[in-house]
Coordinates of C-alpha atoms in Angstrom, one line a residue:
X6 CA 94.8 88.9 180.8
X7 CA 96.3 89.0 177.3
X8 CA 94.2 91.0 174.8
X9 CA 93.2 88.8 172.2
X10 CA 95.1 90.0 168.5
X11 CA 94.4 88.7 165.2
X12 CA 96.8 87.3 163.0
X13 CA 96.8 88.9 159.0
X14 CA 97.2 85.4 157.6
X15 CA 94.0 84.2 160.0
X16 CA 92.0 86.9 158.9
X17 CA 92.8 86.1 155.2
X18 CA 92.3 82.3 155.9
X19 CA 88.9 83.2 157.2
X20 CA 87.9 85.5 154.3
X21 CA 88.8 82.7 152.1
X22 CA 86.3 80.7 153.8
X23 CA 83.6 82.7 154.1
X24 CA 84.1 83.1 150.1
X25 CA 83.5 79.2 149.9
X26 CA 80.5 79.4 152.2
X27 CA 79.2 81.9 149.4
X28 CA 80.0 79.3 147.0
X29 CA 78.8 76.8 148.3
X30 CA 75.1 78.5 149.0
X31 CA 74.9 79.9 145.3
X32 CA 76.2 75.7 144.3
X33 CA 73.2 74.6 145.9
X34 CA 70.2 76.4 144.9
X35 CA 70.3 74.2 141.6
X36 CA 70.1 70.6 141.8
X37 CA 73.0 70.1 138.8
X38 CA 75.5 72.1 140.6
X39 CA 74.6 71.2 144.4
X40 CA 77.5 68.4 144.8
X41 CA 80.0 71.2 144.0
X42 CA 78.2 73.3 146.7
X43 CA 78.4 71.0 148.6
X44 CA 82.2 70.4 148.1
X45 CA 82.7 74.0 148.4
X46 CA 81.2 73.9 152.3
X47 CA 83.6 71.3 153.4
X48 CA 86.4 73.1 152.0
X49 CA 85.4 76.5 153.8
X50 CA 84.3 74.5 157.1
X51 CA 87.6 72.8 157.1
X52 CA 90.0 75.8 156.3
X53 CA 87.9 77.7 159.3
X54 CA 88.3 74.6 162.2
X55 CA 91.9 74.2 161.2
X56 CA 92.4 78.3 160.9
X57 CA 91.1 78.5 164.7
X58 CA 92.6 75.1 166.0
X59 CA 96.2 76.4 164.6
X60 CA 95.7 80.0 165.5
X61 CA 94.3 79.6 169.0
X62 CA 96.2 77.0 171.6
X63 CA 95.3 76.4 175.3
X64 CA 97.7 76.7 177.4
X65 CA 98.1 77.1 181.4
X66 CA 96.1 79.5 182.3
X67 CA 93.6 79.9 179.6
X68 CA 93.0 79.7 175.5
X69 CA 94.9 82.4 174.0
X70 CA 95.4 83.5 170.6
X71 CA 99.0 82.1 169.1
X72 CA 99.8 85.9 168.0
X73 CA 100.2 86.4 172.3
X74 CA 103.3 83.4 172.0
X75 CA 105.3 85.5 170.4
X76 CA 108.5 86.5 172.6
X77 CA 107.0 85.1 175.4
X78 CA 107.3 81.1 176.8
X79 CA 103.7 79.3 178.0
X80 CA 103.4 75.9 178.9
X81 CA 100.8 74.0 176.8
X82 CA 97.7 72.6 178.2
X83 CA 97.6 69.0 177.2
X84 CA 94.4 67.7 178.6
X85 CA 92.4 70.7 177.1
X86 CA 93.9 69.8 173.7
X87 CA 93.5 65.9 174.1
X88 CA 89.5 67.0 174.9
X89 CA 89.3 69.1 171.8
X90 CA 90.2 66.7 169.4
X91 CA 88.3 63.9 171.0
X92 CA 85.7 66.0 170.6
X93 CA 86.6 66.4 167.0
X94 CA 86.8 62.8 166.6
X95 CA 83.3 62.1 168.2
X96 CA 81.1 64.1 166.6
X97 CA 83.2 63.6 163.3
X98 CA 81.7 59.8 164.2
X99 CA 78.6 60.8 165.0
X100 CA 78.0 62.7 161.8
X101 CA 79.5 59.9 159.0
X102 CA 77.2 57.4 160.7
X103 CA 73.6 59.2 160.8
X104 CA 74.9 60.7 157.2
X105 CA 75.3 57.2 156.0
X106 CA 72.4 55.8 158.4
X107 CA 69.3 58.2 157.7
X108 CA 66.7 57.4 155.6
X109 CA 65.9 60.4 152.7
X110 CA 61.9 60.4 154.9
X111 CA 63.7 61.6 158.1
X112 CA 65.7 64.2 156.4
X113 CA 63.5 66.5 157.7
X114 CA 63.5 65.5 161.2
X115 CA 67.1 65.9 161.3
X116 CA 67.9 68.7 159.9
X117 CA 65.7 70.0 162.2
X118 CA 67.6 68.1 165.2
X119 CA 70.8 69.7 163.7
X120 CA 69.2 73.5 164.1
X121 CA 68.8 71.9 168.0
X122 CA 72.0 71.2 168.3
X123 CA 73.6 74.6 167.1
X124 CA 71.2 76.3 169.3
X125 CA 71.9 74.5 172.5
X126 CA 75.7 75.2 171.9
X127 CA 75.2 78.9 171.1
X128 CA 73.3 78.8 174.6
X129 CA 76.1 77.1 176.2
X130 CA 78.9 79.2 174.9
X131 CA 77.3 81.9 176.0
X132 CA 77.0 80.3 179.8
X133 CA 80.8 79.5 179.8
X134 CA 81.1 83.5 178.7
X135 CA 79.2 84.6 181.3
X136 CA 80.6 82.8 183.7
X137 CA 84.1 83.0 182.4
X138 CA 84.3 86.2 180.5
X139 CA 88.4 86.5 181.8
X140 CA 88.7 83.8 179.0
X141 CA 87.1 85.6 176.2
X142 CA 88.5 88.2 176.5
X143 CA 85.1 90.6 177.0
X144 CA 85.8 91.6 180.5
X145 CA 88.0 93.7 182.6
X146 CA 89.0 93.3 186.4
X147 CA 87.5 95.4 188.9
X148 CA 89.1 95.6 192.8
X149 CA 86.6 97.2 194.8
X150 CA 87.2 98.9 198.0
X151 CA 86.0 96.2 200.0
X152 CA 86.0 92.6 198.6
X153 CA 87.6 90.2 196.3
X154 CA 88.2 91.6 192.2
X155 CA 86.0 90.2 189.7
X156 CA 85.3 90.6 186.2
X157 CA 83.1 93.3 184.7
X158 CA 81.7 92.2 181.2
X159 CA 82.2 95.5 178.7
X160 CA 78.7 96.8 177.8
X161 CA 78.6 95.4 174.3
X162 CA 79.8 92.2 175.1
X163 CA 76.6 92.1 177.2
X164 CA 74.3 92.7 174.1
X165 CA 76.4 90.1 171.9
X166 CA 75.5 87.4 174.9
X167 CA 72.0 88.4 175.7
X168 CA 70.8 88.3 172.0
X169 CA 73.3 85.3 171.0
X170 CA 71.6 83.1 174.1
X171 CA 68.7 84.6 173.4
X172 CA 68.6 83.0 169.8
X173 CA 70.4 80.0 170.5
X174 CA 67.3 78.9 173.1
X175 CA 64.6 80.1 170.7
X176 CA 66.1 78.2 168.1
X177 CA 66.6 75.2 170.4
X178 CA 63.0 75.4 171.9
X179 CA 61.6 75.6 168.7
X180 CA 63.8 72.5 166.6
X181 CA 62.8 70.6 169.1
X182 CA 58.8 71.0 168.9
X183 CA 59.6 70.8 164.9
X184 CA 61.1 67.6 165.2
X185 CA 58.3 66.3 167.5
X186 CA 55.9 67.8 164.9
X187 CA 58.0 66.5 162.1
X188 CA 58.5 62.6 163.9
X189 CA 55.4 62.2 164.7
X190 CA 55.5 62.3 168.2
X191 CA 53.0 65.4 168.1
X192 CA 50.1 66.2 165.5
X193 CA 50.3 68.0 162.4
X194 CA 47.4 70.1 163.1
X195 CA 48.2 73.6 165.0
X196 CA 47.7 73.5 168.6
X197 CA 46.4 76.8 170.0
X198 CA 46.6 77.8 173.2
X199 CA 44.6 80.7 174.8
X200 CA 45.7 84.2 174.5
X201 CA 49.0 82.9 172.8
X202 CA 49.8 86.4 170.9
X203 CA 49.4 88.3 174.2
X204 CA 51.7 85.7 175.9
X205 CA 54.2 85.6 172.8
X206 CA 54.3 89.7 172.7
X207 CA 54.7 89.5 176.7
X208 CA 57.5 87.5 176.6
X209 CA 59.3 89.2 173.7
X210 CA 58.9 92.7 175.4
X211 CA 60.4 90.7 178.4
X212 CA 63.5 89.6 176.9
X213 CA 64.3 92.8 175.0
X214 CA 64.2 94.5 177.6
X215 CA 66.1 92.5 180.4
X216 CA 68.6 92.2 177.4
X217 CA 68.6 96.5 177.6
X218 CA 68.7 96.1 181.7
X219 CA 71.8 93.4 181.2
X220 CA 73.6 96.1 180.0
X221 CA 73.8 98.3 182.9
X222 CA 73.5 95.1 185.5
X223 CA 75.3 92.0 185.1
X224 CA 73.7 90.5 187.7
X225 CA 73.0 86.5 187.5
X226 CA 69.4 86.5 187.4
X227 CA 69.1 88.6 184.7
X228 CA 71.1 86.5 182.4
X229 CA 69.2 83.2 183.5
X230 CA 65.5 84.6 183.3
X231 CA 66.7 85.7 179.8
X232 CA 67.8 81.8 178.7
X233 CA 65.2 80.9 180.6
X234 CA 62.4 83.3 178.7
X235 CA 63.8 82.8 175.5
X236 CA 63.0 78.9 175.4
X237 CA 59.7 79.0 176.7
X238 CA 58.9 81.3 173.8
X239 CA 60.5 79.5 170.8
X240 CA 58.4 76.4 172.4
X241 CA 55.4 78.8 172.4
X242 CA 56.2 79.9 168.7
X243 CA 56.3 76.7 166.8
X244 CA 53.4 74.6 168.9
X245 CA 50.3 76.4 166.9
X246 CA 52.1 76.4 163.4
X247 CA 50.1 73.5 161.4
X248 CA 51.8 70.3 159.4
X249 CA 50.9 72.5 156.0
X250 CA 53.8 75.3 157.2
X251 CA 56.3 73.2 158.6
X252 CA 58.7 73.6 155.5
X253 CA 58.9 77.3 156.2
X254 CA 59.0 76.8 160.0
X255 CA 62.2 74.6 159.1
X256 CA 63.9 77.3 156.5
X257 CA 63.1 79.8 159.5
X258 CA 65.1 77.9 162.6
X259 CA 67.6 77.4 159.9
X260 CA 67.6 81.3 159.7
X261 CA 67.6 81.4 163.6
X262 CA 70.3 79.0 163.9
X263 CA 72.5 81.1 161.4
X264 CA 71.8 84.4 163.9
X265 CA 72.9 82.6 167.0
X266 CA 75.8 81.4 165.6
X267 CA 76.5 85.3 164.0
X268 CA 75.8 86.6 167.9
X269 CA 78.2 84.0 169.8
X270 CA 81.3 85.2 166.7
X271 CA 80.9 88.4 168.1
X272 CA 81.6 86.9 171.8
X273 CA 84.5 84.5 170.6
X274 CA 85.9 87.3 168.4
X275 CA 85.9 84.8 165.7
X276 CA 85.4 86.2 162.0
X277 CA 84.1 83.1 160.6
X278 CA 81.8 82.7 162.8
X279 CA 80.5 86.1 161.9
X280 CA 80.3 85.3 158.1
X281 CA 78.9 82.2 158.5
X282 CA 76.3 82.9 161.0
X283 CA 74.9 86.1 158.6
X284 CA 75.2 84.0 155.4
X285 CA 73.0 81.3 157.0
X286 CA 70.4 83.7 159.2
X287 CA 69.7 85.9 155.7
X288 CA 69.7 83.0 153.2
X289 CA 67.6 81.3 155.7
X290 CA 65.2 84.7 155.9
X291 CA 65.3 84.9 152.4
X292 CA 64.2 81.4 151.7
X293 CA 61.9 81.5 154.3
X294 CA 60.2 84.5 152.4
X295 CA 60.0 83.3 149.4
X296 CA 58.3 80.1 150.6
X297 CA 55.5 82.0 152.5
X298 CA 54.7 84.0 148.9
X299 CA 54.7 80.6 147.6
X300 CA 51.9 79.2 149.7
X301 CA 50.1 82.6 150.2
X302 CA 51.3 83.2 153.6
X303 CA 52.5 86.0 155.8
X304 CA 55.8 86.1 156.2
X305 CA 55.5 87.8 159.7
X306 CA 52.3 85.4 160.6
X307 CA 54.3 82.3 160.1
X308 CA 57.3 83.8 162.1
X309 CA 55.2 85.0 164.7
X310 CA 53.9 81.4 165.7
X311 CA 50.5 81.6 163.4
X312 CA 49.8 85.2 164.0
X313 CA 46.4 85.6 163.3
X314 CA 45.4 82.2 162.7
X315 CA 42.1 80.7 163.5
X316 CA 41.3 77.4 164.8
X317 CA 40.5 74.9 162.4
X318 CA 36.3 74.6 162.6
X319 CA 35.9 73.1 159.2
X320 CA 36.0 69.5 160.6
X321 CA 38.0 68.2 157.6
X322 CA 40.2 66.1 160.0
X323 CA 38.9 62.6 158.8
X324 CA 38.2 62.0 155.1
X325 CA 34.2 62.0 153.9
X326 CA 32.3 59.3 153.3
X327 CA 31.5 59.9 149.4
X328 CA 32.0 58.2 146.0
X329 CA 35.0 57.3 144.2
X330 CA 36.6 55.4 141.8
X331 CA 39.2 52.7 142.7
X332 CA 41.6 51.7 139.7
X333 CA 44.2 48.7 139.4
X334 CA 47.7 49.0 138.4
X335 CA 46.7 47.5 134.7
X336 CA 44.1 50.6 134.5
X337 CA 46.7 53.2 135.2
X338 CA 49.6 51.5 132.6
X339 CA 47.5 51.3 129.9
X340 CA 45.9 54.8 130.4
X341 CA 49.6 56.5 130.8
X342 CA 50.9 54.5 127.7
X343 CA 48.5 55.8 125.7
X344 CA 48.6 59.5 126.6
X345 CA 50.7 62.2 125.0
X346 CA 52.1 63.7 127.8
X347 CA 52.0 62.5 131.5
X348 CA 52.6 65.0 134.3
X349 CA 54.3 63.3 138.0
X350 CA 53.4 64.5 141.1
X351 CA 55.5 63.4 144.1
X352 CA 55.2 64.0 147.7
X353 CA 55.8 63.1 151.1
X354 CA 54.4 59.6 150.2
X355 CA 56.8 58.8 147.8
X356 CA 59.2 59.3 150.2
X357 CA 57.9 57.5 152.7
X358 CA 57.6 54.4 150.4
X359 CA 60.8 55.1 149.2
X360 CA 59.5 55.2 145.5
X361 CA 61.8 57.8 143.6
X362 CA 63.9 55.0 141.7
X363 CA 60.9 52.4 140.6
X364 CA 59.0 56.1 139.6
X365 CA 61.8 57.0 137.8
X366 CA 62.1 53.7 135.9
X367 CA 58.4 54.1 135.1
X368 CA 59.0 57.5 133.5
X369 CA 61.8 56.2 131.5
X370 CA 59.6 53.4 129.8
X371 CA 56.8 55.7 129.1
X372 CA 59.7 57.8 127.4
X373 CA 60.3 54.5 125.4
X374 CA 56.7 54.5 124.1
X375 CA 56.8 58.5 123.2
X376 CA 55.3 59.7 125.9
X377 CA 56.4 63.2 127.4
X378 CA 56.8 62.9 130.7
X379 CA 57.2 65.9 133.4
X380 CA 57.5 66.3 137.1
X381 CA 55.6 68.8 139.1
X382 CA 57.2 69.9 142.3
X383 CA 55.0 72.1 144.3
X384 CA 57.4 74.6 147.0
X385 CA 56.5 72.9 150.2
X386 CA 56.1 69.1 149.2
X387 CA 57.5 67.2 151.7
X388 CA 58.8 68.4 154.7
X389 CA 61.6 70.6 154.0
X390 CA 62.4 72.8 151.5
X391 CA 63.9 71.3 148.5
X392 CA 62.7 68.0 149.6
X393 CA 61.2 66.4 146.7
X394 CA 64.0 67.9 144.3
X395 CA 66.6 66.1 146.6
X396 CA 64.8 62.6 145.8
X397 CA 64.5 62.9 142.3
X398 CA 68.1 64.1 141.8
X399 CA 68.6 60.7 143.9
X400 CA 66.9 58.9 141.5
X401 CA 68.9 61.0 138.7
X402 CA 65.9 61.9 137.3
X403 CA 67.1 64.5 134.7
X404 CA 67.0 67.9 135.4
X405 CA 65.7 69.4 132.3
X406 CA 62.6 67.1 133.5
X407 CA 61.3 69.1 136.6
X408 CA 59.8 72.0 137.0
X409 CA 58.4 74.5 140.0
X410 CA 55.0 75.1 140.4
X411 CA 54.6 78.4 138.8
X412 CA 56.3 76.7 135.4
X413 CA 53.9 73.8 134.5
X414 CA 50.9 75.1 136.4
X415 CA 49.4 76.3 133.3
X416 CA 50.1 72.9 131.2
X417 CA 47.8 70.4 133.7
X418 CA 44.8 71.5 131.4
X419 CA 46.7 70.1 128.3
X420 CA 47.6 66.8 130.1
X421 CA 46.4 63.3 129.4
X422 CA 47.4 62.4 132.8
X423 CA 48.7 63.7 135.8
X424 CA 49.9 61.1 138.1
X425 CA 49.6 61.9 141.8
X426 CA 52.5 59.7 143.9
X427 CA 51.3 60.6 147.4
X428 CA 51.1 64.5 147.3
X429 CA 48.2 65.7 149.5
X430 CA 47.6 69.1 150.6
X431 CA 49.7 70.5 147.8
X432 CA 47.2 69.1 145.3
X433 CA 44.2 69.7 147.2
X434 CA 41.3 71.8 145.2
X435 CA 39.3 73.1 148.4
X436 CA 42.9 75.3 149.0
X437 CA 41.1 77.5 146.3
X438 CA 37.6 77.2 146.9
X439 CA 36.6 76.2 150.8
X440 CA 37.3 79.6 153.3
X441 CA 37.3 77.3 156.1
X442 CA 40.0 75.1 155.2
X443 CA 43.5 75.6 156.8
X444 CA 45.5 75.2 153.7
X445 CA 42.8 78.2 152.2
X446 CA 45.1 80.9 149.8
X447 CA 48.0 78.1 149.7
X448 CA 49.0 77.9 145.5
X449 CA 48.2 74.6 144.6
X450 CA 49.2 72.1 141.6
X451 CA 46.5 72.4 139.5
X452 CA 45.9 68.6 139.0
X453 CA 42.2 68.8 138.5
X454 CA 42.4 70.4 134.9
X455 CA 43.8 67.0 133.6
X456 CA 42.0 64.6 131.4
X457 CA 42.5 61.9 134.3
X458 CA 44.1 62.4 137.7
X459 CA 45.5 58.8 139.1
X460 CA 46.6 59.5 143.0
X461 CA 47.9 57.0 144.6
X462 CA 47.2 56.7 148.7
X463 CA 47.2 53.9 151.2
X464 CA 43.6 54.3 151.9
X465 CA 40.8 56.1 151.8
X466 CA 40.5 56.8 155.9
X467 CA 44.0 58.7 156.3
X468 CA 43.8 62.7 155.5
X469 CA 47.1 64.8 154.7
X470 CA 49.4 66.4 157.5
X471 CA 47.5 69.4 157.2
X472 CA 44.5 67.2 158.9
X473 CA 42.0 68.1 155.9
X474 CA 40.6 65.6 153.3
X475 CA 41.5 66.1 149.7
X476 CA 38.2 67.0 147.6
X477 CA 40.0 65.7 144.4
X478 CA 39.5 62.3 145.5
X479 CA 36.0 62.4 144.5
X480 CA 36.2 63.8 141.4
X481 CA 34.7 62.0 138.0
X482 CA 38.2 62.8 136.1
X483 CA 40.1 60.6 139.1
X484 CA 40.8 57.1 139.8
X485 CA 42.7 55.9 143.3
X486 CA 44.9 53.8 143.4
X487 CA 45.3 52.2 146.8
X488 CA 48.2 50.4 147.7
X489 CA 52.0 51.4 149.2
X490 CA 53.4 53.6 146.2
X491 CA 56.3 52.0 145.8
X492 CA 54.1 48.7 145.1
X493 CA 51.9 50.3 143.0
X494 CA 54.7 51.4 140.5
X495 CA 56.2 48.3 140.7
X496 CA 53.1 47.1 139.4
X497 CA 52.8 49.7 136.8
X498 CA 56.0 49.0 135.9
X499 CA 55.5 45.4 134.7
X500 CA 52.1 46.2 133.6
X501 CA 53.9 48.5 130.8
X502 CA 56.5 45.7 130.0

């Protein structure tokens, strides 16, 4: 077995990456410079696949690192490298078509199918380790007495591939219950099972310390009850988180993902890996954080699979019979065109009608009449982080025009109107005042203060993806408008001309 060595001009070629990576994360936290972030994150990803595909060949007998060539003659593998770049070429498919394909309303869903898909593969690399370590160079080769040699895995190799698969199936587990969550094909509301926390704890104390007992015993059941542990509980984590936390549950397996990857760089000896994995798990972490201060959450409590959570007995899950007011398209024109400043409020059904460029159009003509118009983007609108913000910038809505919740919060009781576009929970009233509400302590916009709220919704009988019904629809300072959204602006829109 060759020892693995690492080439000077492979170590600076992944330094260079990771310092696009860090580029490319600080390019992104603002919606002006994102495309450059964006840009910068193909460059590093490229310079690290080609870095690894120059600097490490197959070749009869195993992948070795080029640096090993060197004054010695090995035959080149040519089916292993035809499979790698087919592989190359197929997922390079793959991804240009669901880029290109993918509506902006299942963003979520996929990005949360992409933190599946970096899990599973930090699970199976660290199969094809264990059951190959010869080829990753984390073993040695033991002859006993008696018997035929195999490979012992060094003690800290055992630690990188317990935790790494560890991670990886958590991670997988859990994407995949967020996209069912997130698709559809399961209920927003949190699903709790009995004694959950005890079972959670149980199994975490179990795979911490078959990860301690790996370490002193290779043996194959150990390995497997860990992979096999550590999915059950990221499925057991993410089933009782509720529709109003799935934005931080998706920054958190994006945090996950990013540790997994961190682990299996340790087991490929692969620096880039490394960097790339801990820019991702702590920017993840960190996002995650800040999201749960947002929304009045603990940080742990989310993480933790609703530690501490109670089960919803508020019976808000269909909407109340109670008066309202409906208004037409013509009402809600005339109203905007005549206030002095006009405050937008999208959500997740503005992207579902796919309403951000006929809203935009809307705000530009009640520019033309003097109006001041503004966008309100609440932390968790949508279904991702950053989701709303990505429409708009889609719609090239100006920059200078939207703001975070903590910045126009305090200007909805100087607005004429604030104009609701299918934002639900975030705007909801009883998050402030009802104790037994599931969205309770979550900062909301504070749409109520405005002269006239106009909220636009399908129907009355539908309730958000928390499951509660929004107490501002019954309010004397609002007027529904019921129709799809992108419709209903339409509308508006002539209605102005």
């Amino acid at each position: 077995m060759h020892e693995l060595t690492v080439s000077p001009w492979a170590s600076l070629a992944y330094l260079v990456a990771g310092v696009c990576f860090i580029l490319a994360l600080r390019g992104l936290s603002s919606p002006a410079s994102s495309q450059r972030g964006n840009r910068f994150g193909i460059i590093g990803m490229t310079i690290a696949v080609v870095t690894t595909l120059v600097t490490h060949v197959p070749v009869a007998g195993g992948m070795i690192d080029r640096a090993d060539l060197y004054g010695e003659t090995w035959t080149y593998d040519a089916l292993t490298i035809a499979e790698i770049l087919a592989a190359i070429v197929i997922g390079a498919i793959i991804g240009l078509v669901t880029a290109k394909k993918i509506a902006m309303t299942a963003m979520p869903q996929l990005v949360a199918a992409f933190h599946s898909l970096v899990g599973l593969a930090a699970v199976l690399v660290g199969v094809a380790a264990y059951l190959n370590p010869q080829a990753f160079g984390i073993s040695d080769l033991v002859v006993p007495m008696i018997g035929q040699p195999f490979a012992v895995i060094h003690p800290v190799s055992r630690i990188e591939l317990g935790l790494g698969v560890a991670i990886g199936a958590i991670t997988f587990s859990g994407s995949v219950i967020a996209f069912l969550k997130l698709n559809g094909n399961m209920g927003g509301k949190p699903i709790m099972l009995p004694g959950r926390h005890v079972i959670n704890l149980a199994l975490l104390a179990g795979i911490l310390g078959l990860i301690g007992y790996f370490v002193t015993d290779q043996s194959a059941w150990i390995f497997w009850t860990i992979t096999l542990l550590s999915f059950a509980i990221g499925f057991l984590l993410i089933v009782p988180i509720g529709g109003a936390d799935m934005p931080v549950v998706v920054s958190m397996l994006n945090s996950y993902s990013g540790w997994a990857a961190a682990a299996m760089g340790f087991t490929l000896h692969n620096s880039a890996m490394i960097i790339t994995g801990a820019l991702v798990g702590s920017s993840g972490a960190i996002l995650s954080y800040i999201m749960c201060r947002a929304m009045n959450r603990s940080f742990i409590s989310v993480i933790a699979g609703g530690f501490g959570a109670v089960a919803d007995t508020s019976g808000g899950g269909t909407a109340i019979d109670r008066p309202w007011k409906r208004g037409s398209a013509e009402d809600a024109a005339f109203l905007m065109s005549q206030a002095e400043q006009v405050i937008i409020v999208p959500g997740y059904g503005m992207a579902v009608a796919q309403a951000q460029h006929v809203l935009r159009e809307m705000g530009d003509k009640l520019k033309a009449e003097g109006v001041r118009v503004k966008y309100a983007i609440h932390p968790v609108a949508g279904r991702m982080p950053g989701h709303m913000n990505v429409l708009l910038a889609e719609a090239n809505v100006p920059y200078d025009d939207v703001f975070e919740l903590e910045d126009i919060n305090s200007e909805f009781a100087q607005t004429d109107v604030a104009f609701v576009i299918g934002a639900n929970d975030v705007t909801n009233p009883a998050a402030k005042t009802d104790k037994a509400s599931p969205i309770y302590g979550m900062p909301v916009l504070d749409v109520e203060k405005a002269k006239t709220v106009l909220f636009i919704k399908r129907s009355m009988g539908g309730v958000g993806y928390a499951g509660v019904d929004n107490d501002l629809f019954y309010r004397d300072n609002t007027m529904m408008l019921l129709a799809d959204a992108k419709k209903m602006v339409e509308d508006i829109v002539k209605a102005l001309d």
